[in-house]
Tab-separated table of C-alpha atoms in Angstrom:
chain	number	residue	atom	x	y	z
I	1	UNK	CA	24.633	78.164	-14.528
I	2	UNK	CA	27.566	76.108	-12.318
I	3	UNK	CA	25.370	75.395	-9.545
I	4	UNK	CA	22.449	73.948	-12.562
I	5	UNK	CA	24.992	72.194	-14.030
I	6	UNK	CA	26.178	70.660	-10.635
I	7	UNK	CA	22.637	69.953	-9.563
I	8	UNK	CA	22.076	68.017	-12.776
I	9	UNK	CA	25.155	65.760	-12.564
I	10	UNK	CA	24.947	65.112	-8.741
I	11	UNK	CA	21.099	63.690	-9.747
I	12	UNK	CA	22.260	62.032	-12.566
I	13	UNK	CA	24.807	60.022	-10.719
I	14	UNK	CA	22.775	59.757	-7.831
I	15	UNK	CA	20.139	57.729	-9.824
I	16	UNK	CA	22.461	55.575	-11.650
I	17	UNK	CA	24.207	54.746	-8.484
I	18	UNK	CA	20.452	53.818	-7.233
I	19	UNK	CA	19.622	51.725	-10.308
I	20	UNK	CA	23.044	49.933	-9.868
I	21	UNK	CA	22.073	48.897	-6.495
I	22	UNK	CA	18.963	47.693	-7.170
I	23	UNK	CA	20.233	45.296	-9.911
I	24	UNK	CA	22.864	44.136	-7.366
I	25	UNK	CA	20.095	43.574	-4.770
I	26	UNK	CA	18.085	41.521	-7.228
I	27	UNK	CA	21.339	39.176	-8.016
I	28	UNK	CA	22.102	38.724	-4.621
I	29	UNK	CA	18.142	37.513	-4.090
I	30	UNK	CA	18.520	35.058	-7.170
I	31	UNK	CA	22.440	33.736	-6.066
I	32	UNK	CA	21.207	33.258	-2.074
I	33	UNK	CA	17.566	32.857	-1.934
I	34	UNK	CA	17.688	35.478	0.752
I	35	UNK	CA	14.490	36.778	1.937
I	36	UNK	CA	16.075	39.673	3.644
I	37	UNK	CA	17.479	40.526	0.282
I	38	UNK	CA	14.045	40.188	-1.436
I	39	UNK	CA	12.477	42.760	1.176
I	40	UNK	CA	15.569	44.803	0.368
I	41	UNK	CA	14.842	44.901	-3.260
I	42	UNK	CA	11.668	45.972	-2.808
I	43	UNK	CA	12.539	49.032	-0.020
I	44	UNK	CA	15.807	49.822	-2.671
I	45	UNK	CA	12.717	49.926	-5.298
I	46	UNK	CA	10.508	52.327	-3.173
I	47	UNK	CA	13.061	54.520	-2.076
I	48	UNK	CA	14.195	54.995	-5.663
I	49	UNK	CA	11.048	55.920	-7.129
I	50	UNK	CA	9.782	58.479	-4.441
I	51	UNK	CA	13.869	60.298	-4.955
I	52	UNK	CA	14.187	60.087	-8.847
I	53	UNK	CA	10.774	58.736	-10.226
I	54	UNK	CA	11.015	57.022	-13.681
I	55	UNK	CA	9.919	57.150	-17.388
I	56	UNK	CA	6.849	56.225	-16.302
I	57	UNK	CA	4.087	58.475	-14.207
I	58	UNK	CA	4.956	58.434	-10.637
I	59	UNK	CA	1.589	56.952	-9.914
I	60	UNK	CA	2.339	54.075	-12.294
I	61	UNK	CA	5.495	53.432	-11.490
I	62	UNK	CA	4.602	53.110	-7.541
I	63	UNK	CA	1.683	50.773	-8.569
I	64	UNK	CA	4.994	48.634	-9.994
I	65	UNK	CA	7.100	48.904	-7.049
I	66	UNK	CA	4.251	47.957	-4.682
I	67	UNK	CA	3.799	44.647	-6.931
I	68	UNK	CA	7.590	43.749	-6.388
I	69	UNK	CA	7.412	44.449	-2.935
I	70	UNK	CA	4.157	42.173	-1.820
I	71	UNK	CA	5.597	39.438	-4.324
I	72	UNK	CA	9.147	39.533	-1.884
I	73	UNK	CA	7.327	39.749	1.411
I	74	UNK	CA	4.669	36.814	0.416
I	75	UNK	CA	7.814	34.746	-0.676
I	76	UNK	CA	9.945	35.380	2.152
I	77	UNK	CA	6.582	34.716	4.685
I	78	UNK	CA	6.235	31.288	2.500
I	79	UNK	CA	7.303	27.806	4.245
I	80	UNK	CA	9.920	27.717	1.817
I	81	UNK	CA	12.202	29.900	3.026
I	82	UNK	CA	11.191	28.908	6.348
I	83	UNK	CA	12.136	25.781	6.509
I	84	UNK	CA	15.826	24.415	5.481
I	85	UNK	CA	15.195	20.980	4.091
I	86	UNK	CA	12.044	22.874	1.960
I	87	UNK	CA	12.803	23.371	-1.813
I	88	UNK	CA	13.859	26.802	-2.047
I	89	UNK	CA	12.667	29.126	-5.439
I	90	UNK	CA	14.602	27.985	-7.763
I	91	UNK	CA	15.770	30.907	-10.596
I	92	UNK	CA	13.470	30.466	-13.258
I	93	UNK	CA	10.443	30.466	-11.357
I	94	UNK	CA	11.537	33.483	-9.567
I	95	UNK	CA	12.317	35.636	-12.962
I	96	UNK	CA	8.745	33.983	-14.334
I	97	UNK	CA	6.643	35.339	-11.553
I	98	UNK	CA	9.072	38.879	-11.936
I	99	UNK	CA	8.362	38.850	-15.686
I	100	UNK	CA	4.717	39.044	-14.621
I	101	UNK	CA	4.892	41.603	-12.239
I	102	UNK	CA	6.684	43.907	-14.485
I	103	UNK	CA	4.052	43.130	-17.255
I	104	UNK	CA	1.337	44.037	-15.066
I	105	UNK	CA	3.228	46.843	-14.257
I	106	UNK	CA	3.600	48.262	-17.718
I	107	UNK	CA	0.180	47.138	-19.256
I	108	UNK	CA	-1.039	49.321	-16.561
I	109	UNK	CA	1.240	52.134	-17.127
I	110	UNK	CA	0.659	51.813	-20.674
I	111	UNK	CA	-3.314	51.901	-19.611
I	112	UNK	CA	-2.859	54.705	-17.711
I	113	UNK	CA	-0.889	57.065	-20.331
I	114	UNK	CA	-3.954	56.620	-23.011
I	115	UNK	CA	-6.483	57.861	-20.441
I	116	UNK	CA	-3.705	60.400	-19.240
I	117	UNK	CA	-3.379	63.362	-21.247
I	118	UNK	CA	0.447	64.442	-22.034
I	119	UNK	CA	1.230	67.934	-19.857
I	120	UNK	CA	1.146	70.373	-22.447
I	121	UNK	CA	-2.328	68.757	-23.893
I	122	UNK	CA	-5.578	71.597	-23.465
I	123	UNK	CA	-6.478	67.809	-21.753
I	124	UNK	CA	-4.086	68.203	-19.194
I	125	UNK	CA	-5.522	67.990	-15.358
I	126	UNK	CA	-9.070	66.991	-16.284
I	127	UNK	CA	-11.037	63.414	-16.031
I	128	UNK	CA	-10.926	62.177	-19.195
I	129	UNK	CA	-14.087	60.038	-20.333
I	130	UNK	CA	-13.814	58.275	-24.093
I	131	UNK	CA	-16.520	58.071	-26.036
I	132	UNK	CA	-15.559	54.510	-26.783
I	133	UNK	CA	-16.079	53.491	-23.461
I	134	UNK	CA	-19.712	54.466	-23.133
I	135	UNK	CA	-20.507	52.306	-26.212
I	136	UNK	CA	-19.709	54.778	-29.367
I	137	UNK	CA	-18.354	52.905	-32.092
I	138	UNK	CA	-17.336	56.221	-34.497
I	139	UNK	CA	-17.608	53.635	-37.773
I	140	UNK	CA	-19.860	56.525	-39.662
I	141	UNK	CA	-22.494	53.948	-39.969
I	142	UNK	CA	-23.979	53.298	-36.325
I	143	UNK	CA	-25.535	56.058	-34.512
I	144	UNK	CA	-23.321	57.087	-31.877
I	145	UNK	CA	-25.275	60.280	-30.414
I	146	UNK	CA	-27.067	57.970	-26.991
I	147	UNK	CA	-23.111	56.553	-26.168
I	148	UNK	CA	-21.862	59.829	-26.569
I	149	UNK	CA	-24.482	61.952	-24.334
I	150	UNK	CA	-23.746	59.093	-22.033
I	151	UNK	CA	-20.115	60.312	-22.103
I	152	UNK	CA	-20.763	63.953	-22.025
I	153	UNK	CA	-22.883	63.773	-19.048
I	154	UNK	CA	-20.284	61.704	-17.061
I	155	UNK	CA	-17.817	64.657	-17.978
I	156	UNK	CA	-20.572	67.190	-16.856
I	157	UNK	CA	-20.575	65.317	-13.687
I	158	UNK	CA	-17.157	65.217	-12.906
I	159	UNK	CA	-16.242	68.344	-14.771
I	160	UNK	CA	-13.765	66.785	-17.087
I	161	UNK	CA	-13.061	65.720	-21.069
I	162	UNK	CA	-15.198	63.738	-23.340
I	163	UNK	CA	-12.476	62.210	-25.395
I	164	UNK	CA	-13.381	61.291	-28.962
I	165	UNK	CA	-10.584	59.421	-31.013
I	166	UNK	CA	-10.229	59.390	-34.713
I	167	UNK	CA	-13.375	58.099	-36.547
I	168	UNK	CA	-17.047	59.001	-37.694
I	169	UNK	CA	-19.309	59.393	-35.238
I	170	UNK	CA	-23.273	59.716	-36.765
I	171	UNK	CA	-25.113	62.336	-34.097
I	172	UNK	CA	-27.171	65.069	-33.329
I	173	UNK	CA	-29.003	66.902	-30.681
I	174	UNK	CA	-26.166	66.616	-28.654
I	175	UNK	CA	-26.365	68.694	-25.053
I	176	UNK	CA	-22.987	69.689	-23.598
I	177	UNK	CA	-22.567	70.369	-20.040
I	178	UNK	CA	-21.408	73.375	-17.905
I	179	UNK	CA	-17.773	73.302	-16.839
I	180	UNK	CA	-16.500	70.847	-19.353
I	181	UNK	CA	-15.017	70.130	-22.630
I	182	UNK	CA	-15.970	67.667	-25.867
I	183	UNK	CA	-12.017	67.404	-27.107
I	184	UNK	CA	-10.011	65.277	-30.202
I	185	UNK	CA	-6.435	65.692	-31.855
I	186	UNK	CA	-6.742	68.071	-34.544
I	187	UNK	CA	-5.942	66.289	-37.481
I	188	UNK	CA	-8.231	68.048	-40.446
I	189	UNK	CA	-6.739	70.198	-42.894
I	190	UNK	CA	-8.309	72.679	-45.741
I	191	UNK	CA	-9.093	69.579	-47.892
I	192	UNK	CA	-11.700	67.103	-46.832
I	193	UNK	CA	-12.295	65.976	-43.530
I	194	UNK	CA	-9.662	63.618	-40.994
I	195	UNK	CA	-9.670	63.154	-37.285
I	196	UNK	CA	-12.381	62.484	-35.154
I	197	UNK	CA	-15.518	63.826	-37.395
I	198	UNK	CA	-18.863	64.058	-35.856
I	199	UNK	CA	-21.243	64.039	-38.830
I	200	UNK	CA	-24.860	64.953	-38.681
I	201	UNK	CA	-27.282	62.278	-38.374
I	202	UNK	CA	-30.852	63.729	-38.456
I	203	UNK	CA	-31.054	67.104	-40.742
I	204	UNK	CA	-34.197	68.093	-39.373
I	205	UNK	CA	-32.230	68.710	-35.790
I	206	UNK	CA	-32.102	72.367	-34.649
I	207	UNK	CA	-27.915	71.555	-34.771
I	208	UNK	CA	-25.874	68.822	-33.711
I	209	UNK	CA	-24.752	70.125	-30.321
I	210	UNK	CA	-26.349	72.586	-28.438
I	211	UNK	CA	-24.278	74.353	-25.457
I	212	UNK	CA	-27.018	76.548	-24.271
I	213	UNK	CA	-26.668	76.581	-20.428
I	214	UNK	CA	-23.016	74.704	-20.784
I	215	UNK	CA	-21.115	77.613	-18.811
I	216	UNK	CA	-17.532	77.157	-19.118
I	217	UNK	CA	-18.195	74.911	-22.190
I	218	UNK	CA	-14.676	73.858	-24.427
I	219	UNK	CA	-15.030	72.576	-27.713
I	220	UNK	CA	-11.253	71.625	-29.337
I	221	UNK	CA	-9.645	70.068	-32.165
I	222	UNK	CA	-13.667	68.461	-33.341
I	223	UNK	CA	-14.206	68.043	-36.975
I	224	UNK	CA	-17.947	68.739	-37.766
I	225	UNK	CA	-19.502	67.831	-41.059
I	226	UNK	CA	-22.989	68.882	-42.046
I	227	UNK	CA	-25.616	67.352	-44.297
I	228	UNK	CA	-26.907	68.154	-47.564
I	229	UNK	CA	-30.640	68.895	-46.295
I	230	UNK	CA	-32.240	70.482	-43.679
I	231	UNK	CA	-31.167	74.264	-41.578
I	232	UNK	CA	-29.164	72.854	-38.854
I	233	UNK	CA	-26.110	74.747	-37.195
I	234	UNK	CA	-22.833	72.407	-36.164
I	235	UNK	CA	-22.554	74.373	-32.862
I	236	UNK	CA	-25.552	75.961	-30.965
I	237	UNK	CA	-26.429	78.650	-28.175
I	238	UNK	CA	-29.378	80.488	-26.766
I	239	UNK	CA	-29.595	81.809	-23.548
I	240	UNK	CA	-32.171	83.620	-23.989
I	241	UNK	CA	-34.709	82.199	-21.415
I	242	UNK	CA	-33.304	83.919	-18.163
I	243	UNK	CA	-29.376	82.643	-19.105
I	244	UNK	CA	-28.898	85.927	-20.574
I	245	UNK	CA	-27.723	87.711	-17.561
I	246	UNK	CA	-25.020	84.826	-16.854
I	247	UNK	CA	-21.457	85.342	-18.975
I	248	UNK	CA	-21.071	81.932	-21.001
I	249	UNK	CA	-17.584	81.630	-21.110
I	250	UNK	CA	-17.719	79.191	-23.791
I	251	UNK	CA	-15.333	78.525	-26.573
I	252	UNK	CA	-14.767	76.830	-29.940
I	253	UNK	CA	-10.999	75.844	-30.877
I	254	UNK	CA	-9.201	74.398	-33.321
I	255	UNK	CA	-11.969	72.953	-35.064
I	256	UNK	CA	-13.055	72.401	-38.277
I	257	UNK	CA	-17.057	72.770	-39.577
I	258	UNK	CA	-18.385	72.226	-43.085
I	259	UNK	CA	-21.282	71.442	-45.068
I	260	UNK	CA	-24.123	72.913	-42.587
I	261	UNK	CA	-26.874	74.012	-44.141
I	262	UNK	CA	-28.040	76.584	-41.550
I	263	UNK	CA	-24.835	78.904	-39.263
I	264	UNK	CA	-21.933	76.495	-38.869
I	265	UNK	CA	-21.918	78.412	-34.974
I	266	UNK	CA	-24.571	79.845	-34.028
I	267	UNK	CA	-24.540	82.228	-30.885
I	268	UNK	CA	-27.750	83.784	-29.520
I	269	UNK	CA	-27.732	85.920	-26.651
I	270	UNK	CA	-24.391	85.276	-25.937
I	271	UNK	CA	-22.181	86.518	-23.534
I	272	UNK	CA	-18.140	86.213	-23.074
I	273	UNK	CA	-17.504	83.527	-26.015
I	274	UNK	CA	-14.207	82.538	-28.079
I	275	UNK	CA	-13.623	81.529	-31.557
I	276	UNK	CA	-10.457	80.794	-32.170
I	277	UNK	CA	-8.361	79.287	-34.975
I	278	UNK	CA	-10.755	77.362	-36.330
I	279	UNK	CA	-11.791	76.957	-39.919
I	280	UNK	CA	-15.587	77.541	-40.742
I	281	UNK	CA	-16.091	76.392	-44.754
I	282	UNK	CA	-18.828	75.228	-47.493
I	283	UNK	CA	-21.738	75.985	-45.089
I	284	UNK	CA	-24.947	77.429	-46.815
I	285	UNK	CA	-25.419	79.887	-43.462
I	286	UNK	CA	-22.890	82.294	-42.283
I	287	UNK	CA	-19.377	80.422	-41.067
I	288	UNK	CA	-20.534	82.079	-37.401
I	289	UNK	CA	-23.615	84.023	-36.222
I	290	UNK	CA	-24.231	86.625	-32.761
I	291	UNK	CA	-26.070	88.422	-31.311
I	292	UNK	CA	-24.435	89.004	-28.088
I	293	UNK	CA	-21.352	90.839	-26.721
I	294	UNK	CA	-17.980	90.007	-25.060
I	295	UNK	CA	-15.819	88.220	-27.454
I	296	UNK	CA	-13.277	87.001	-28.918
I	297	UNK	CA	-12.794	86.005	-32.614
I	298	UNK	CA	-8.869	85.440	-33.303
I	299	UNK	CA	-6.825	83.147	-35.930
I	300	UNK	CA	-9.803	81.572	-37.987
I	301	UNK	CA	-10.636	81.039	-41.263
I	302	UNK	CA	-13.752	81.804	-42.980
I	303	UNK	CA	-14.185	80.434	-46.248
I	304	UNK	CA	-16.598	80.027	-48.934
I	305	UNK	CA	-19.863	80.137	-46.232
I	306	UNK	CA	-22.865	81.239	-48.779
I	307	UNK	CA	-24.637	83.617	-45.696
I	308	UNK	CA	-21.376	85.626	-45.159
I	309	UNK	CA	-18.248	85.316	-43.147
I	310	UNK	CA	-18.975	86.230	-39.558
I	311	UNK	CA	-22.253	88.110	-39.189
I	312	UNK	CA	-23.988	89.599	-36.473
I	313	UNK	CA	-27.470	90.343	-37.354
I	314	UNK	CA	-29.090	92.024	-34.775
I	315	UNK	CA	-26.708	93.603	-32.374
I	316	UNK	CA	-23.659	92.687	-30.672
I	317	UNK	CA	-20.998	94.631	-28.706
I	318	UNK	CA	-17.614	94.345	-27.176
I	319	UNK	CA	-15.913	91.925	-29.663
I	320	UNK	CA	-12.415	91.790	-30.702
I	321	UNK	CA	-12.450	90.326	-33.976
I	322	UNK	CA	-8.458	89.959	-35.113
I	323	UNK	CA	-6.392	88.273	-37.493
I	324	UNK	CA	-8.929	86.037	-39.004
I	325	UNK	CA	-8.923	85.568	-42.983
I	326	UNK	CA	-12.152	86.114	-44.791
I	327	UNK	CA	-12.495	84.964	-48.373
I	328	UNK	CA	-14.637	83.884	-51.059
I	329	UNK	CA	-17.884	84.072	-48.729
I	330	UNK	CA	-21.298	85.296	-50.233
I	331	UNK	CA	-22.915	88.549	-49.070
I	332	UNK	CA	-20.502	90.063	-46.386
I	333	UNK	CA	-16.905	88.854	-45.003
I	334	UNK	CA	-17.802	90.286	-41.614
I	335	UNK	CA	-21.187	91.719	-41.395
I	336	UNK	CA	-21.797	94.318	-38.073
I	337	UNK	CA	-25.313	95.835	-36.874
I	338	UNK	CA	-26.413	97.416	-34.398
I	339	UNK	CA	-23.659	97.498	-32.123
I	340	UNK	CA	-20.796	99.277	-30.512
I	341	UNK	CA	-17.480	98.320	-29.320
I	342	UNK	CA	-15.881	96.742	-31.995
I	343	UNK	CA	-11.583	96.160	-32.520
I	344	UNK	CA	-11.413	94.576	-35.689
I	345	UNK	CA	-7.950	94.680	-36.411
I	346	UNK	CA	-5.464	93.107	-38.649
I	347	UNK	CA	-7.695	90.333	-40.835
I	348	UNK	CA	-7.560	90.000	-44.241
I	349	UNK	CA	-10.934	89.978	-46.201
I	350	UNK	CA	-10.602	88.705	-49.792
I	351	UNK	CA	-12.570	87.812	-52.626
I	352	UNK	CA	-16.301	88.241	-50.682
I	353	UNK	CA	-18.807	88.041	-52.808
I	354	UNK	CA	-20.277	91.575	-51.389
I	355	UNK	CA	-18.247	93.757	-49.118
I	356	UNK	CA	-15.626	92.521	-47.602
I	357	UNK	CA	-16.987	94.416	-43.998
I	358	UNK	CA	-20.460	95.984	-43.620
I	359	UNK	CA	-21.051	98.049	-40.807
I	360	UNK	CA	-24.876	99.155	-40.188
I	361	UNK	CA	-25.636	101.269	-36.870
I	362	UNK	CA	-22.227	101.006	-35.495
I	363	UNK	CA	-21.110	103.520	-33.094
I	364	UNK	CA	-17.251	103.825	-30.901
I	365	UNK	CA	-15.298	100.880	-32.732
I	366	UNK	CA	-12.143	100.506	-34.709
I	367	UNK	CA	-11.420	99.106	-38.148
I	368	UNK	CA	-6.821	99.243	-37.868
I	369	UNK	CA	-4.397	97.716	-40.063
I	370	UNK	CA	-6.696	95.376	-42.460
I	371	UNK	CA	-6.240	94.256	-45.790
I	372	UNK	CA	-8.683	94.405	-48.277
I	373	UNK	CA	-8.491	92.543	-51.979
I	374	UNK	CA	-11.118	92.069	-55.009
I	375	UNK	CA	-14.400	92.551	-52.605
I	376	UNK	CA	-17.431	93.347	-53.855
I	377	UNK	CA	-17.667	91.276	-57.085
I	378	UNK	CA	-19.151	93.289	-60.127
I	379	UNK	CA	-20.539	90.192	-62.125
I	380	UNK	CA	-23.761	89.768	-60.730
I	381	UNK	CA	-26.718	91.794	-61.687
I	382	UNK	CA	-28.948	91.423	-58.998
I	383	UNK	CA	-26.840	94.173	-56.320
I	384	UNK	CA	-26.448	97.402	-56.513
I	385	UNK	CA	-23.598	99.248	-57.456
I	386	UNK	CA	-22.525	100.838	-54.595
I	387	UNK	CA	-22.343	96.804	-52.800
I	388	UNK	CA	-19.250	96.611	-54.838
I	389	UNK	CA	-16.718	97.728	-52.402
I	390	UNK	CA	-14.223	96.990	-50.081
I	391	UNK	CA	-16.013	98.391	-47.137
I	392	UNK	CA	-19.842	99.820	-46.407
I	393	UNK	CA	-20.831	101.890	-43.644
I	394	UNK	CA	-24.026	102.802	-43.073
I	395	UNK	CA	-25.454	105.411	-40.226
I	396	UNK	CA	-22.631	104.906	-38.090
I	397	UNK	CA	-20.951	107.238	-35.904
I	398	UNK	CA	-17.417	107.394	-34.192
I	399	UNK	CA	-15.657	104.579	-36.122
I	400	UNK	CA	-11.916	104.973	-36.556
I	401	UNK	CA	-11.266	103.784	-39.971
I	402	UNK	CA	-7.538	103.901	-40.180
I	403	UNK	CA	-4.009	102.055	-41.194
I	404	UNK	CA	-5.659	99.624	-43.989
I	405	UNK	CA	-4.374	98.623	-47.251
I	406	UNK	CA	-6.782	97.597	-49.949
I	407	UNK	CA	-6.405	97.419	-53.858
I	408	UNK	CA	-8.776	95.800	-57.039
I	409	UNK	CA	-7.922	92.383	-58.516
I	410	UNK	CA	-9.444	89.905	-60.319
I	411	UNK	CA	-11.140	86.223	-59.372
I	412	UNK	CA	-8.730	83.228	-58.273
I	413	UNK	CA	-7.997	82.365	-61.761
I	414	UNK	CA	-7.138	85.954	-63.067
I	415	UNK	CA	-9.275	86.276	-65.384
I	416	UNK	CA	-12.406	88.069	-65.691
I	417	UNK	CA	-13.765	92.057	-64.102
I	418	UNK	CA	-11.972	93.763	-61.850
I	419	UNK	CA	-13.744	94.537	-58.703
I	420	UNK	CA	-14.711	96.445	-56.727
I	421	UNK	CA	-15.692	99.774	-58.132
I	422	UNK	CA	-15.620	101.359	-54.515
I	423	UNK	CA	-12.900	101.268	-52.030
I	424	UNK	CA	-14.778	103.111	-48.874
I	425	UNK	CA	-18.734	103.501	-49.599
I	426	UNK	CA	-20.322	105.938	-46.265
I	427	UNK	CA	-23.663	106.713	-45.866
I	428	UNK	CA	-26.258	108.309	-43.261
């Protein structure tokens, strides 16, 4: 801890012993017109930003220095400081062309930081391309989905960001590309939408982005809003035309979808994906759809999503599905079939319309440490009696069901049946 604390104070004084000199250099340019001084300055300036660096990025701040330093040698080369009976630079003009150079300097740093993304950004170390810049005008009137392919191409090409900032955007049949990312600030909450939205311009598209093929795809922080009409998903995949074989590696964070009137994500043939903490809400599909294996579904929300929770249909395998809350969907709140391999371990499913889980076909998996709550609602006619429970298993073989908590209650405003009649309904 000494020899930190040393350390820090010798660097400390170092560079405001540096700084000092360079302000004494630049008097002793202004009080003596001395050329040798000027090139001083600019060497003092050098030297002090490749030893200590500055507020500024290195890159930016050398860009500054560099300025200073061609302004001094260009001034001391001129026939003014060549010649004695020349008029020298007299102060003012000298601090004018300075105040310049240092506004160049920081317009450019400042320039520089809004394309840069901060260190501990999921940005970090990656071109960034704004949508902006290829045209998009994200005013939820124009359609924004040609500037915006524009930009995701040019991040497919240079395997980087496409940067959205805070606004509408109107598009659809969107194509992401392998080995890079679509990426905003997360600014939406539970209640209505904020951020940078990307709302659905043409219903009758299959979704609004597709990342079939997009290997290595990142989607973070995106807010997407559906339409009232039409089956399309927010977030598509399909690798079923010789892709299969390939592991996608793709993933979906931090983002918010809603209002989709088909899956919010839909994930076909899928292999190696990510969901995580995202919240998937008000769509008339399921809030996410597989059929695939290798994944992980952590920290989300699924809410409200007529089809169901998180369903996989036909089959899917190998998926860790933890700490997610699943409430007030209709049909399941996590919906298994024909599948093995399953850890689904401490969610909380609450207030499904059906079962919280059903598992159909389901062999070598884990169900640890859930909580169950008012499943399986017993005011509708039209399901049988036995759908009123917590959890439903049916013909599967080898599941550890084990360390839950569940218990009956009532709807969100306390009144009315309680449900479910079942806690644990097995069958062949």
């Amino acid at each position: 801890m000494h020899c930190i604390w040393l350390a820090e104070a010798f660097f400390s004084r170092a560079r405001l012993t540096a700084f000092v000199a360079q302000i004494f250099l630049l008097v002793l340019c202004v009080r003596r017109d001395s050329c040798g001084a000027f090139a001083l300055f600019g060497v003092a300036g050098f030297a002090f930003c490749l030893i200590f660096g500055f507020d500024l990025t290195y890159l930016n701040w050398l860009r500054f220095k560099t300025a200073i330093l061609i302004f001094c040698i260009k001034a001391a080369r001129s026939a003014r400081f060549q010649t004695k009976d020349a008029t020298m630079m007299d102060k003012r003009n000298f601090f004018k062309n300075l105040g310049l150079i240092s506004a160049a300097g920081a317009t450019a740093g400042l320039a520089a930081s809004a394309s840069a993304a901060p260190k501990n950004s999921p940005l970090a170390g990656r071109a960034v391309f704004n949508v902006l810049d290829f045209g998009a005008k994200g005013d939820g009137k124009t359609s924004d989905t040609a500037a915006i392919q524009k930009a995701l191409d040019a991040a497919g090409e240079a395997k980087g960001t496409a940067y959205f900032p805070s606004g509408a955007y109107l598009c659809s049949g969107l194509k992401a590309r392998a080995n890079s990312a679509l990426a905003a600030e997360p600014q939406w909450g539970c209640r209505g939408v904020a951020g940078a939205v990307l709302r659905l311009e043409n219903p009758s598209a299959d979704s609004l982005l597709d990342i079939t093929g997009a290997f290595g795809v990142r989607v973070y922080g995106l807010c997407f809003q559906g339409a009232a009409s039409g089956s399309a998903s927010a977030i598509f995949l399909n690798n079923a035309s010789g892709l299969g074989s390939q592991e996608d590696c793709a993933s979906v964070e931090n983002c918010k979808i809603t209002g989709f009137r088909g899956d919010a994500v839909r994930l076909l043939n899928a292999r190696l994906f990510a969901l995580r903490g995202n919240l998937f809400a008000g769509n008339a599909g399921a809030g996410a759809a597989l059929a695939g294996r290798g994944g992980l579904v952590s920290g989300n929300r699924f809410s409200a999503n007529a089809g169901g929770g998180f369903v996989c249909r036909d089959s899917g395998s190998e998926v860790v599905f933890s700490l997610n809350r699943v409430d007030s969907n209709g049909r399941y709140g996590l919906e298994v079939a024909d599948g093995c391999d399953w850890n689904i371990t401490g969610n909380s499913f609450n207030r499904n319309l059906g079962p919280g889980l059903s598992m159909r076909a389901v062999s070598n998996s884990a169900v640890v440490s859930n909580v169950f709550r008012a499943n399986g609602r017993t005011d509708s006619k039209d399901r049988p009696q036995e759908a009123s429970c917590h959890a439903l298993m049916t013909g599967c073989r080898g599941v550890a069901f084990a360390s839950n908590s569940a218990m009956a209650g009532r709807g969100a405003s306390g009144k009315g049946p309680y449900s479910p009649l079942f806690g644990i309904v097995a069958r062949d």
